[in-house]
Coordinates of C-alpha atoms in Angstrom, one line a residue:
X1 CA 0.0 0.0 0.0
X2 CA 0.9 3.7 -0.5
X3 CA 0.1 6.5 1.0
X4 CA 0.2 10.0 -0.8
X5 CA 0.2 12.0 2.9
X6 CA -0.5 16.0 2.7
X7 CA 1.3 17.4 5.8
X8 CA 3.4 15.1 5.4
X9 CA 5.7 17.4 7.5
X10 CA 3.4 18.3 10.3
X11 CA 2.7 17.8 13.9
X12 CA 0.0 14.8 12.9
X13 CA 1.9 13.9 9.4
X14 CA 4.9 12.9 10.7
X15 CA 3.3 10.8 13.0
X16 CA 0.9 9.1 10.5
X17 CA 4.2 8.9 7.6
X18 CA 5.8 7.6 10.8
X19 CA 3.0 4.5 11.4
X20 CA 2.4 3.9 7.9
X21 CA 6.3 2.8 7.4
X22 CA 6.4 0.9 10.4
X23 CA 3.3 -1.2 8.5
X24 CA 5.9 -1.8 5.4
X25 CA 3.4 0.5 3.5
X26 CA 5.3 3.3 1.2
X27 CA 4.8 7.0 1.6
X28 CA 4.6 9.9 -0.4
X29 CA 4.6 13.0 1.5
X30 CA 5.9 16.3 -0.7
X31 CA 6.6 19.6 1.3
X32 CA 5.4 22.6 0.2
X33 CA 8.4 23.9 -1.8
X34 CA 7.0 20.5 -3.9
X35 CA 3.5 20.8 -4.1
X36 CA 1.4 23.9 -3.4
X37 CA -1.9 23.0 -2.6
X38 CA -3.3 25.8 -2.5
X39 CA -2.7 25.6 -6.6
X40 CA -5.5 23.7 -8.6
X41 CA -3.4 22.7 -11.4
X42 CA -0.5 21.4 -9.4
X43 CA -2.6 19.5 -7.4
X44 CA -4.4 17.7 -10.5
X45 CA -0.9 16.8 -11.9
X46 CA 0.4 15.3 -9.1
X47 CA -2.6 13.2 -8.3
X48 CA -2.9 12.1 -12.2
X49 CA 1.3 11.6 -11.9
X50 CA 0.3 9.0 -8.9
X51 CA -2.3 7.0 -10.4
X52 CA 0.2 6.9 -13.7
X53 CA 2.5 4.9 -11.1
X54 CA 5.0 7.6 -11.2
X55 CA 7.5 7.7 -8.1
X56 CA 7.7 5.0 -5.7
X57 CA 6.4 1.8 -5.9
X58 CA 3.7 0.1 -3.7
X59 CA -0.4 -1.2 -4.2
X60 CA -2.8 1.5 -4.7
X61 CA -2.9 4.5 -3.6
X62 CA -4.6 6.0 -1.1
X63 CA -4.5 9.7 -0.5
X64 CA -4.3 10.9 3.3
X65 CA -5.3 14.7 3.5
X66 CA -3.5 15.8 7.2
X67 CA -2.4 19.3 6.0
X68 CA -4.1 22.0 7.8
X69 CA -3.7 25.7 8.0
X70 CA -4.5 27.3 12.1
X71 CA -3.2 27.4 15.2
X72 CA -4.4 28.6 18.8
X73 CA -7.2 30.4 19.8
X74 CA -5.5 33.6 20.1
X75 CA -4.2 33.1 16.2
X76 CA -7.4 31.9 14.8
X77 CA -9.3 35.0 16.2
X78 CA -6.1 36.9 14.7
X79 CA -6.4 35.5 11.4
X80 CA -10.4 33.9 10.5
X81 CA -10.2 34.8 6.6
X82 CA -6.7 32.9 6.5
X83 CA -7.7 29.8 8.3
X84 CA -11.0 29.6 6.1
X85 CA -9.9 30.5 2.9
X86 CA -6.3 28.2 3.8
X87 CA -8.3 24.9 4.6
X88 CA -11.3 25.4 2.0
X89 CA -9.0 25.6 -1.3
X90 CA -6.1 22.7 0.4
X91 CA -9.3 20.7 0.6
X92 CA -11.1 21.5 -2.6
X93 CA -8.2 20.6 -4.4
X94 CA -6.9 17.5 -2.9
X95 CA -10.2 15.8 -2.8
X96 CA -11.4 17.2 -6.3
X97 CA -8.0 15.3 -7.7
X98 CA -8.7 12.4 -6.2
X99 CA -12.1 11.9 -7.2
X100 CA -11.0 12.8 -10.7
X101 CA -8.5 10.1 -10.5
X102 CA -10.4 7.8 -8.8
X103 CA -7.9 7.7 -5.6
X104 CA -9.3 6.8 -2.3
X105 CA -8.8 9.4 0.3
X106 CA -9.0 10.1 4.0
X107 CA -9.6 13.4 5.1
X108 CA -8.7 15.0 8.4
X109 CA -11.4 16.9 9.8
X110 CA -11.6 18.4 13.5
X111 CA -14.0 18.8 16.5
X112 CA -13.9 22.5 15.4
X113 CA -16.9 21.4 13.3
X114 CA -19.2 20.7 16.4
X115 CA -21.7 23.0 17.5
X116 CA -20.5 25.5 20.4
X117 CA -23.4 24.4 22.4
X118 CA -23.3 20.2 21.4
X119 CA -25.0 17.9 23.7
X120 CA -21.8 16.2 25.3
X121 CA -20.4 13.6 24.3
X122 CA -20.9 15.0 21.0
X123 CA -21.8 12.6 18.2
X124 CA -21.1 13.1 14.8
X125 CA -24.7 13.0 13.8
X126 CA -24.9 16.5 16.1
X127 CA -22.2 18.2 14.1
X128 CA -25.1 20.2 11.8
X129 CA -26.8 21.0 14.8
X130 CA -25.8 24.3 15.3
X131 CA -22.6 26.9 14.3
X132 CA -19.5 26.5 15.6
X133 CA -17.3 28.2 18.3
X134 CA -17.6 31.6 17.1
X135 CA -13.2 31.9 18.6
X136 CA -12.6 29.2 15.8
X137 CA -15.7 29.2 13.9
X138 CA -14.2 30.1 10.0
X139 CA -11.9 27.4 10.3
X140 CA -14.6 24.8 11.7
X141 CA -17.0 25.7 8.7
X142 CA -14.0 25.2 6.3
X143 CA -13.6 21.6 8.2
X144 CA -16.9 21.0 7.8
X145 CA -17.2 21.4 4.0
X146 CA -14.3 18.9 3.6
X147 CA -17.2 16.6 5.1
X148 CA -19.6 18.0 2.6
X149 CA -17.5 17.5 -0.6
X150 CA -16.0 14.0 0.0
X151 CA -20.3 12.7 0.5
X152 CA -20.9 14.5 -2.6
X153 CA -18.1 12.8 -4.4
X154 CA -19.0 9.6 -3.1
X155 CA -22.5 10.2 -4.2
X156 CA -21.6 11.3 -7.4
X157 CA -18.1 9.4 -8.4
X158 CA -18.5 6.8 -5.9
X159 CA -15.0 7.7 -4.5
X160 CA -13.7 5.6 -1.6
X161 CA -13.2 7.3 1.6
X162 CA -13.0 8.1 4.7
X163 CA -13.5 11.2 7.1
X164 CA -12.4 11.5 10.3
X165 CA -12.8 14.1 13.4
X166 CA -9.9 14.3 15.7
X167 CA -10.0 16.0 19.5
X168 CA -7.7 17.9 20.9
X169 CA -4.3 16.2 19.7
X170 CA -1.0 16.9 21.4
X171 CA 2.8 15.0 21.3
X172 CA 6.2 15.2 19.7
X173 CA 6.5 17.4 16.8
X174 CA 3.4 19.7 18.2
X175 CA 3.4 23.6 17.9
X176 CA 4.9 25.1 21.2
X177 CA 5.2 28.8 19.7
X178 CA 3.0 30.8 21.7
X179 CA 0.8 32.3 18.4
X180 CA 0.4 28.5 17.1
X181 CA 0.3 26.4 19.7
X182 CA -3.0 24.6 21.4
X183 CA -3.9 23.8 25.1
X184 CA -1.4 20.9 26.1
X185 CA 2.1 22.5 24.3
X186 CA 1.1 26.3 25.5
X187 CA 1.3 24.6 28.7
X188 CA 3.8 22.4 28.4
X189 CA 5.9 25.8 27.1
X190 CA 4.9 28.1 29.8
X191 CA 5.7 25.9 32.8
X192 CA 8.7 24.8 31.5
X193 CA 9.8 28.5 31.4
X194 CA 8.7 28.9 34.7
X195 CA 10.3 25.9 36.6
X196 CA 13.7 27.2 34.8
X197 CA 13.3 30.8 36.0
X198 CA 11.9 29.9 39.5
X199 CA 8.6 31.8 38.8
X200 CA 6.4 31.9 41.6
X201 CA 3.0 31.9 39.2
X202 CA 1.8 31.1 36.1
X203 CA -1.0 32.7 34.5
X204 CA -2.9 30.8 32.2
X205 CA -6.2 31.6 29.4
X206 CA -9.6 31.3 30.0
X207 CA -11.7 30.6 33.9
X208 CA -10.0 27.0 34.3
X209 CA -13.3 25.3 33.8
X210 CA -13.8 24.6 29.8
X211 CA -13.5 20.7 29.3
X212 CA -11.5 18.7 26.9
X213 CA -10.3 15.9 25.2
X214 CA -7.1 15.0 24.5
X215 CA -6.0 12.3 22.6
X216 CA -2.2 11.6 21.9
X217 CA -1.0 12.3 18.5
X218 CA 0.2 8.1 17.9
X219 CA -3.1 6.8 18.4
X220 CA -4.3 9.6 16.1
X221 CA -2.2 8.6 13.6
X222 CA -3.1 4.8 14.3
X223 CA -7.2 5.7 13.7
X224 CA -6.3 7.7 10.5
X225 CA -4.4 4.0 9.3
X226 CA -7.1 1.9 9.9
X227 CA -9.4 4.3 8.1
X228 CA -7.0 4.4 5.1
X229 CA -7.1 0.6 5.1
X230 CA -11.1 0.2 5.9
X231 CA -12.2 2.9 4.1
X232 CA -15.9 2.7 5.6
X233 CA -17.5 6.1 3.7
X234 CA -18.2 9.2 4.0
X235 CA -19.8 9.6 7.4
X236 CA -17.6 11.2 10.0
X237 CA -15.7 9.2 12.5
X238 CA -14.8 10.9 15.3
X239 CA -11.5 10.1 17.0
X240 CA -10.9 10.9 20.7
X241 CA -10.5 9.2 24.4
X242 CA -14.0 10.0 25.4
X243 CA -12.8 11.5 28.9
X244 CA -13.5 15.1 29.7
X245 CA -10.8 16.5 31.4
X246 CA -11.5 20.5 32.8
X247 CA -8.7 22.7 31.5
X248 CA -7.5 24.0 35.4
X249 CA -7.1 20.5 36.0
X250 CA -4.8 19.7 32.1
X251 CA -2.9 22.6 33.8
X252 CA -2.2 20.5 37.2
X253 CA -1.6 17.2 35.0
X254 CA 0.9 19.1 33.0
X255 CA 2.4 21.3 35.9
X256 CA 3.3 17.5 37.4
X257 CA 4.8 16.2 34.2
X258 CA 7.4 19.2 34.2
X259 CA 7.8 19.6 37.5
X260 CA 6.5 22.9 38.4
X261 CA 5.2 23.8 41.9
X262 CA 4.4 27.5 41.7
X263 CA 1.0 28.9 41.6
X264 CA -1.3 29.0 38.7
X265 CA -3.9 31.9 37.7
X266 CA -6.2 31.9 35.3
X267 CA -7.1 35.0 33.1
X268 CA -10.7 34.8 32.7
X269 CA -11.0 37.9 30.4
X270 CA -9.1 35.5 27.6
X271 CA -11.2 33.1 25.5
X272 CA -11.7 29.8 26.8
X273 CA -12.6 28.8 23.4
X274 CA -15.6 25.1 23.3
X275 CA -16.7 26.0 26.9
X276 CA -16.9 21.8 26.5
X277 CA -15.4 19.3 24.4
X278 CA -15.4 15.7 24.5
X279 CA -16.0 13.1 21.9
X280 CA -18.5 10.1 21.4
X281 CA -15.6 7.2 20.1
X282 CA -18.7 4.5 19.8
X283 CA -18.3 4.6 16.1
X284 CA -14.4 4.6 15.6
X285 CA -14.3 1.1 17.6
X286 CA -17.4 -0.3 15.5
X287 CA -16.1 0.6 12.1
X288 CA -12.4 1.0 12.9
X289 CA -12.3 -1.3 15.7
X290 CA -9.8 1.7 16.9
X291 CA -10.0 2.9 20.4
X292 CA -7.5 5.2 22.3
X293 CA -4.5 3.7 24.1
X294 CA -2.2 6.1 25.6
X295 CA -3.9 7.4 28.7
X296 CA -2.6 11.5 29.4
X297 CA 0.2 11.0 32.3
X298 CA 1.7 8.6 29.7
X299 CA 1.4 11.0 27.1
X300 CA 2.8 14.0 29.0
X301 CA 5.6 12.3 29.8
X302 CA 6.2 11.2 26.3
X303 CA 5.5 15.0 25.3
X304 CA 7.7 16.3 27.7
X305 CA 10.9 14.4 27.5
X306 CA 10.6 14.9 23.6
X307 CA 10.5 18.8 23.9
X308 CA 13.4 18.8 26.5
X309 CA 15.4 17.0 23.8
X310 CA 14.5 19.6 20.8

């Protein structure tokens, strides 16, 4: 099997590249400087250059769409035309390709698309039920029309697919600058910092109350496989632990995992973004027969000692 993986590079690429080779499948993953997305006509060749059997060898191929454009919420509220119009023509193109060429893909979504005010867990038949987090919402509708195309070109072109929703993702190789970085590396980055300058407090985003969940970028990458070999359809399959975890206590779990033991304050005049967030995963182990495996100590660890290394 092949995979042709957009963000290839990325926090969640590298990690799915990485799983795919340990599988013996080959990979395919062209940087930007290689393939603009954002350009139509490049896009088209390269797809049609696949299904030729140009470049590496390998079975079929099947296209994995991981490349986003966003970032926290303090850069998403910066920058909402960017993150729409960034995600809706990356995703037009790709999937357009593929359906011309008759390439299986799996597209990346996020729990962006959900509702701001979704029952909780939220289920992926709920994700129409309302707009999205106004902090985040261009991006979420941009995520959300990736879900709309790739049913339409299964409906029309019978293309095989797959769509899936990730949570909150966090691990080696994730964003810690402070304008692109989520929940679990803004922490990880601002208590480091403070444990190395002795700080006494740490102030932090948002009341402390806002829920989660956070899922560890491996078994992300591992649900995003199993969908690339299963293929199931187009009907979103969300991919998360299905624990809620409030954000003042992330802080504390993360606080531990570095070692800090100074105070923390919480800012409640800066967006706490989803005032909750956790996912229904009843459909990933029925069609995927995926579940979550790395629980969040485990995973902070993991984080941890690989951004002490950088």
């Amino acid at each position: 099997m092949r995979l042709w993986v957009t963000g290839g590079g990325g926090f969640l690429g590298r990690a799915i590249c990485a799983g795919a080779l340990q599988r013996g499948w080959s990979v395919v993953a062209p940087g930007r400087a290689e393939l603009e997305l954002r350009d139509r006509a490049a896009v088209r060749a390269f797809a049609l250059g696949l299904a030729r059997g140009d470049g590496a060898g390998g079975g079929p191929t099947v296209c994995v769409h991981a490349a986003a454009v966003g970032g926290g919420i303090g850069w998403m509220k910066e920058h909402p035309e960017t993150a729409f119009l960034g995600n809706m023509y990356i995703g037009l193109h790709v999937i357009e390709a593929c359906a011309e060429v008759g390439m299986p893909v799996v597209g990346v979504s996020s729990a962006c698309v959900y509702p701001r005010d979704a029952r909780q867990p939220m289920v992926e038949g709920d994700i129409w039920a309302g707009e999205p987090e106004p902090s985040n919402g261009p991006y979420g509708q941009a995520k959300r029309m990736m879900l709309v195309q790739g049913a339409a070109a299964a409906a029309e072109r019978g293309l095989p697919c797959a769509f899936v929703v990730p949570t909150n993702l966090y691990g080696p190789h994730d964003h810690f600058l402070p304008d692109r970085s989520h929940i679990v590396a803004a922490l990880i980055r601002r208590f480091e910092e403070a444990r190395i300058a002795g700080a006494e407090e740490v102030v932090c985003w948002g009341s402390g109350q806002a829920t989660r969940d956070l899922l560890y970028v491996e078994d992300a990458a591992r649900g995003v496989l199993a969908a690339a070999s299963l293929l199931p359809g187009p009907e979103p399959i969300n991919l998360g632990t299905g624990v809620e975890w409030q954000t003042g206590e992330i802080a504390r779990e993360v606080a531990a995992a570095v070692g800090y033991t100074g105070r923390v304050r919480w800012d409640a005049e800066k967006p706490d973004g989803m005032p909750r967030k956790v996912l229904d995963t009843a459909r990933a182990a029925s069609r995927l027969g995926w579940r979550a495996e790395i629980g969040l100590a485990e995973g902070l660890r993991r984080t941890v000692e690989w951004y002490r290394g950088v």
